[in-house]
Coordinates of C-alpha atoms in Angstrom, one line a residue:
X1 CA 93.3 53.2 151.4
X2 CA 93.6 56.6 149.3
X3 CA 95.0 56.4 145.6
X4 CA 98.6 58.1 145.4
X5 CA 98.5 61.3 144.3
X6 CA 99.8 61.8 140.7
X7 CA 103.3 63.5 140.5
X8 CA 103.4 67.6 139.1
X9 CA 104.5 66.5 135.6
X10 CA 101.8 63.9 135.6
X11 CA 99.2 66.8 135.7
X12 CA 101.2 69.0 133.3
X13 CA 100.9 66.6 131.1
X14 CA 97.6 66.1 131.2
X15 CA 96.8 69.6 131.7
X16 CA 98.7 70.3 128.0
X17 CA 96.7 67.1 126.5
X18 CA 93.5 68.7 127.7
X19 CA 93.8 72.0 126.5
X20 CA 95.0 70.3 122.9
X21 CA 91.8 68.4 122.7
X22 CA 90.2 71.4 123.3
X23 CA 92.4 73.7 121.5
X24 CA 89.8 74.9 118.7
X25 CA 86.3 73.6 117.1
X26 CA 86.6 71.5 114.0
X27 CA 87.8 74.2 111.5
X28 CA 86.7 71.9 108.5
X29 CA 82.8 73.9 108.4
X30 CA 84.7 77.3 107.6
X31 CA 87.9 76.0 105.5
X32 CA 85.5 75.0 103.3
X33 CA 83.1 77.9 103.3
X34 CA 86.1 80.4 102.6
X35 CA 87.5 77.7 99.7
X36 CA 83.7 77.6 98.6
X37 CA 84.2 81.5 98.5
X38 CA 87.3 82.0 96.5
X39 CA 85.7 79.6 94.0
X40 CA 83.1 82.4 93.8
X41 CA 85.6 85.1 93.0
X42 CA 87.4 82.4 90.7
X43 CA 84.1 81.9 88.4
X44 CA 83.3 85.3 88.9
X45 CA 86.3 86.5 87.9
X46 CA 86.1 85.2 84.3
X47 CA 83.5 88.1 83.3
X48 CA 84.0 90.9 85.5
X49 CA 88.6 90.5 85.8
X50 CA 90.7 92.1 83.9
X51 CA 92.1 90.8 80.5
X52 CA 94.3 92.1 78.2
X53 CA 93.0 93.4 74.7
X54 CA 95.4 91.1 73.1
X55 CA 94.2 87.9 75.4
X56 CA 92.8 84.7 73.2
X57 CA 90.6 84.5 76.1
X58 CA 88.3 86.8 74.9
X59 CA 87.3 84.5 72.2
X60 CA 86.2 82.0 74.2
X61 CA 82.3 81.1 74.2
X62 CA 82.1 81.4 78.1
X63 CA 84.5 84.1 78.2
X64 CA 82.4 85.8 75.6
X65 CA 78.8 84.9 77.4
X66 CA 80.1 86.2 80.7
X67 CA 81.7 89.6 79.9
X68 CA 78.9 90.5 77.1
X69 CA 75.6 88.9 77.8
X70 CA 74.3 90.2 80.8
X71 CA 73.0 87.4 82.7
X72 CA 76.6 86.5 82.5
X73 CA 78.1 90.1 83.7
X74 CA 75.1 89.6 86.4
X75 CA 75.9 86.5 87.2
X76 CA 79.8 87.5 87.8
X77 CA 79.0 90.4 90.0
X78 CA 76.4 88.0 92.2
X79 CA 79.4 85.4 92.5
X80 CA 82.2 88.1 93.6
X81 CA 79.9 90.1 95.9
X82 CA 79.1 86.3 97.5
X83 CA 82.5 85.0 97.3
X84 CA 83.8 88.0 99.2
X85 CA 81.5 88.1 102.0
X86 CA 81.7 83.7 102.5
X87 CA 85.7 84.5 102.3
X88 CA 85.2 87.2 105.3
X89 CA 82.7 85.2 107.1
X90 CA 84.8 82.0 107.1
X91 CA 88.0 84.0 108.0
X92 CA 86.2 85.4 111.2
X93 CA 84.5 82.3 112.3
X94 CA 88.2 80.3 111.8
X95 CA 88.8 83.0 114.7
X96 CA 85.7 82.4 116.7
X97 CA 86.3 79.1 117.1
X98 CA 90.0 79.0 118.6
X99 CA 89.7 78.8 122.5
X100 CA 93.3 78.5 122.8
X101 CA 96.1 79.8 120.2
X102 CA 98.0 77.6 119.6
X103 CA 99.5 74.7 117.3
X104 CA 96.3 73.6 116.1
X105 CA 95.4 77.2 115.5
X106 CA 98.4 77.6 113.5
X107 CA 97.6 74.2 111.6
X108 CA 94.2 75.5 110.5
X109 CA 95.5 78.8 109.9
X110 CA 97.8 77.2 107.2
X111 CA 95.4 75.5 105.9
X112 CA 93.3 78.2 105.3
X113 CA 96.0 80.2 104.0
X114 CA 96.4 77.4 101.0
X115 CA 92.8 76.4 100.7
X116 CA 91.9 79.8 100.1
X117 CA 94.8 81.3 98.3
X118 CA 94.7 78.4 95.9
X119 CA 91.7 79.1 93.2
X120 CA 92.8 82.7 93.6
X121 CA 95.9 81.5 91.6
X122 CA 94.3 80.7 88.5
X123 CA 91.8 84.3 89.0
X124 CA 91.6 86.2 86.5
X125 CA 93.6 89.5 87.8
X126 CA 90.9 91.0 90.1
X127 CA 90.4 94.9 91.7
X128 CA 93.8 96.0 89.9
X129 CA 95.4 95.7 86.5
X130 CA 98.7 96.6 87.8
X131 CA 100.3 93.4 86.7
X132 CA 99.4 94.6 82.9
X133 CA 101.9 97.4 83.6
X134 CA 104.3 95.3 85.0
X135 CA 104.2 93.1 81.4
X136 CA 105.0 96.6 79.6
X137 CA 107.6 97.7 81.5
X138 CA 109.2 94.2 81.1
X139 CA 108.3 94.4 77.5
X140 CA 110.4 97.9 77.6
X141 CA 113.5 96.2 79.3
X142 CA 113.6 93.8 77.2
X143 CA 113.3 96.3 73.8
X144 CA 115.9 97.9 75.1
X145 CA 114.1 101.0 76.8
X146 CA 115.0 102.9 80.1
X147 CA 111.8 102.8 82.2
X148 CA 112.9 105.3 84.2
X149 CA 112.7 108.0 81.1
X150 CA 110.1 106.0 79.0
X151 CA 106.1 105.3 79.7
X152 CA 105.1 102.3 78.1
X153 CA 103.5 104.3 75.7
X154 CA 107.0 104.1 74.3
X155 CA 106.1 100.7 72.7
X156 CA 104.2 99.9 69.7
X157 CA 100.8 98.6 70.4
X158 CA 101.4 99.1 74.0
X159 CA 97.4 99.4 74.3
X160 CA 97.0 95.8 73.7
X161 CA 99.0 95.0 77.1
X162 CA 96.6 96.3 79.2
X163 CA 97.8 98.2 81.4
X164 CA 95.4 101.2 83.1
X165 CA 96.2 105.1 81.1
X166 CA 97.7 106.4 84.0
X167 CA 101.1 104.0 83.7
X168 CA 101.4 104.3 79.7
X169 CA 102.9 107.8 80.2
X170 CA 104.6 107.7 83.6
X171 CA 108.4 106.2 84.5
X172 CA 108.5 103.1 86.4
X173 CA 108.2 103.6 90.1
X174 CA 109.6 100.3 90.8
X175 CA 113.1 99.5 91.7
X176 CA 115.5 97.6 90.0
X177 CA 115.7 93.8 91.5
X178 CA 111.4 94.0 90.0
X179 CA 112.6 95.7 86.6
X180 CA 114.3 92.4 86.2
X181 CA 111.9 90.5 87.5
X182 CA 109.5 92.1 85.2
X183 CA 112.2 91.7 82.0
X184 CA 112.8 87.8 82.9
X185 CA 109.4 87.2 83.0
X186 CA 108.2 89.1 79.5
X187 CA 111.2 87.4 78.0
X188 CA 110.7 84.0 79.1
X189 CA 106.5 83.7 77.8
X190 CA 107.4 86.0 74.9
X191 CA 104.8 88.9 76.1
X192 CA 101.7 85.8 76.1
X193 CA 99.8 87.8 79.1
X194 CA 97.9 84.7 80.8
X195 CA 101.3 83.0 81.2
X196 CA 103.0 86.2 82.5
X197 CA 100.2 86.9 84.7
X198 CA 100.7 83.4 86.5
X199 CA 104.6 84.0 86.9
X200 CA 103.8 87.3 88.1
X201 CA 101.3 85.5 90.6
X202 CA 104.4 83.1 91.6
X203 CA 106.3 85.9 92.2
X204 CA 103.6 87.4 94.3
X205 CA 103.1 84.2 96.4
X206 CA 107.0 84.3 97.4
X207 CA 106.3 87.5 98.9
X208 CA 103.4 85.7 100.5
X209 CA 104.9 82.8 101.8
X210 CA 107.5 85.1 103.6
X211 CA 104.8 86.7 105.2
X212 CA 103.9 83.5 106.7
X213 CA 107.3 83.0 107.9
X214 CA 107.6 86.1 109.5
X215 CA 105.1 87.9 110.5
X216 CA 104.9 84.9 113.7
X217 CA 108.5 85.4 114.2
X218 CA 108.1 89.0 114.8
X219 CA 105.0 88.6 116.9
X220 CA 106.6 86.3 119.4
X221 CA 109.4 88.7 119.7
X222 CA 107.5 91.2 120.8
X223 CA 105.4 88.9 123.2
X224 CA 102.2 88.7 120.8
X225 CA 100.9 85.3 120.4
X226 CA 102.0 84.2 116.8
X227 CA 99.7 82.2 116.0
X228 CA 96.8 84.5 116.3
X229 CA 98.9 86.9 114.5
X230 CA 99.5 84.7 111.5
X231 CA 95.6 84.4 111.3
X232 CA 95.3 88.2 111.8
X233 CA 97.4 89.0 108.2
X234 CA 97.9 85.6 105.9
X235 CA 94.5 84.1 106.1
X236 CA 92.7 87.7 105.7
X237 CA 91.2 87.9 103.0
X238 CA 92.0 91.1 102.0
X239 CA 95.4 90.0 102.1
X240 CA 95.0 87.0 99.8
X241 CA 92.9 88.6 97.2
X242 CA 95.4 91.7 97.7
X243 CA 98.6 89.8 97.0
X244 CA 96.7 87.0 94.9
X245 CA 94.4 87.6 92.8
X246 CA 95.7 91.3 92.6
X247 CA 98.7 90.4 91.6
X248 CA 100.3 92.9 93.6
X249 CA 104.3 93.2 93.7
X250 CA 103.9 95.0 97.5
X251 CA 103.6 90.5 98.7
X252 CA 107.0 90.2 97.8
X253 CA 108.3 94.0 99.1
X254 CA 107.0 93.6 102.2
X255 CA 107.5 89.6 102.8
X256 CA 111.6 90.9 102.1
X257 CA 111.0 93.8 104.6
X258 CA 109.5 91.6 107.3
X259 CA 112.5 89.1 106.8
X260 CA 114.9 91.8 106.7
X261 CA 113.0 93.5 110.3
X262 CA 113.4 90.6 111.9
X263 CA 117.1 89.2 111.4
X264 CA 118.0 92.8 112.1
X265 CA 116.1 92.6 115.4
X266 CA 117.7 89.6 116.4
X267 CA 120.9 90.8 115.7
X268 CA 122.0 90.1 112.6
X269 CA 122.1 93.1 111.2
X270 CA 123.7 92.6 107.9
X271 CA 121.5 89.9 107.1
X272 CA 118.6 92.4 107.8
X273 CA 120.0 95.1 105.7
X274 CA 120.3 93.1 102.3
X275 CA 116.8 91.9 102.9
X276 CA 115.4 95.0 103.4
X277 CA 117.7 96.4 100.4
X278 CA 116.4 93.6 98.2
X279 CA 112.4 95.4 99.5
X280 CA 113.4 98.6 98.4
X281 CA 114.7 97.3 95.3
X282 CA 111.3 96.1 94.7
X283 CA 109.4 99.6 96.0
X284 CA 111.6 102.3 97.1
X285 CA 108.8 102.9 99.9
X286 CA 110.5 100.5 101.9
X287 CA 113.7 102.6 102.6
X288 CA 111.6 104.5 105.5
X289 CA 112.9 100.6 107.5
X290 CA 116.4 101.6 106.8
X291 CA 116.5 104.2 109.9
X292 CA 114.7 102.0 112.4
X293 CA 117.3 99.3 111.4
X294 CA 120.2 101.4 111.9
X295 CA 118.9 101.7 115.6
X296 CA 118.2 98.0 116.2
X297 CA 121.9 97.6 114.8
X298 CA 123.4 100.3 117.0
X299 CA 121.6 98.8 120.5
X300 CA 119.0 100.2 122.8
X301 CA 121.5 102.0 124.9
X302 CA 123.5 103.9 122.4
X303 CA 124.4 107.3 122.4
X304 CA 123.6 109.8 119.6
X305 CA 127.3 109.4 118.4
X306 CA 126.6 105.6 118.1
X307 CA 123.4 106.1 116.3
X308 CA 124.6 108.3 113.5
X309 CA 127.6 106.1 113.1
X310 CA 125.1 102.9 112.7
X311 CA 123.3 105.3 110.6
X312 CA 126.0 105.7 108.4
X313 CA 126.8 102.3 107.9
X314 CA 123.0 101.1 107.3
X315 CA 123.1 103.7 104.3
X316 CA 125.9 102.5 103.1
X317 CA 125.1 99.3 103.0
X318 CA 122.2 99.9 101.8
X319 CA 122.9 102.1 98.9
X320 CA 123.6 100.1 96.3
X321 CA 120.2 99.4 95.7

């Protein structure tokens, strides 16, 4: 007598429990390379980062050891050159591994994102001292300066901020939301740059975190699968040590853009528009999303009429910024 023959959703479901079992390797071997990695750049960062002139760090023995003896500024360069390449190593085998993209991609994805990103929070500021000229422009808001007409050169002692020669002399190219961003956060830790730096990094990470939210959302709009997309940007590590241990204000521009992109794309336009007027706030660069979001707004079958009046209104909404 021959066993009955199991019912369609009987194989579905064991079709979907098979390919979850087999879903991806253990991901445990390269999370921990790539948190091994950024542990690297985290030492490493102590003699070959940026500090201010100003910072009390400086007069710290191992501070001292590893930004003036050279064994230390040797042994800094070895651990960022091999933090670097464990980072990229572990990013692409986290790829390798995945047979099918899916939830537990996604899981180990996010994972990644925080295992990685985390020591890079307490860097200090690698590749870029931007975020020293971001603490003397807030220093100038809050003296009661207009960035847009003064360098912050304009201060007294504006050398000891730290902020690279080419920003003491030049207006703010930043838009207004970050000038108060930057102001709030000078006047809050009274211009101490280690504690600015890590509300700057905060700042940063909200930028980053919208990323993460997003950049799937988008992907599966456009029939991309989103969880290989999330691994593509947020655990890359030139994306983290961009954002993160750059300290780069472009996290939070373009996690508002992406937000803004995809409520407008799934029609809700003005939604879309204060998000993306919130990015441009932030980095006027941004307002090349404002014509693309007129014509998600306006439909895929309007006329030129339609367009320019959409146009209109996307501007105009938009302009306050």
């Amino acid at each position: 007598m021959t066993a009955p023959l199991p019912a369609a959703g009987e194989l579905a479901a064991a079709a979907t429990a098979g390919a979850g079992t087999a879903g991806m390797d253990d991901p445990r071997f390269p999370l921990l390379a790539g948190f091994i990695g950024s542990m690297f750049l985290l030492v490493g960062s102590l003699g070959v980062g940026w500090l201010a002139p100003v910072s009390e760090l400086r007069r710290m023995p191992l501070f001292i050891w590893m930004r003036a003896e050279a064994a230390g500024v040797a042994l800094s360069i070895v651990l960022l050159a091999v933090g670097a390449m464990l980072l990229v190593r572990a990013w692409l085998r986290l790829g390798q591994i995945v047979h099918v993209w899916g939830a537990e991609a996604r899981s180990a994805t996010l994972k990644a994102v925080v295992a990685w990103g985390l020591p890079m929070m307490f860097c200090v500021p690698l590749f870029s001292r931007d975020v020293y000229a971001y603490i003397g422009q807030g220093r100038l808001m809050v003296e009661g300066f207009n960035p847009y007409e003064n360098g912050i050169s304009a201060l007294s002692n504006y050398f000891q901020l730290g902020a690279d020669k080419m920003w003491t002399e030049a207006p703010v190219p930043y838009g207004q939301l970050f000038l108060w961003i930057e102001q709030l956060v000078v006047w809050s830790t009274n211009v101490q740059p280690e504690a600015s730096v890590m509300l700057f990094r905060l700042v940063a990470v909200a930028g980053v975190i919208l990323c993460v939210i997003y950049v799937p959302k988008l992907a599966e709009l456009h029939g991309i699968n989103p969880h290989r997309a999330l691994w593509l940007t947020a655990a890359n590590p030139l994306f983290l040590t961009n954002f993160i241990a750059s300290v780069h204000n472009d996290a939070l521009m373009i996690g508002l853009a992406l937000a803004g992109l995809y409520y407008s794309a799934t029609r809700r336009a003005i939604r879309g528009i204060v998000l993306v007027t919130l990015s441009i706030a932030v980095k006027p660069i941004t307002i090349v999303f404002l014509p693309f979001i007129g014509l998600l707004w306006a439909g895929r079958e309007a006329g030129w009429a339609r367009k320019f009046v959409f146009w209109a209104l996307t501007g105009g909404l938009a302009w306050p910024c």
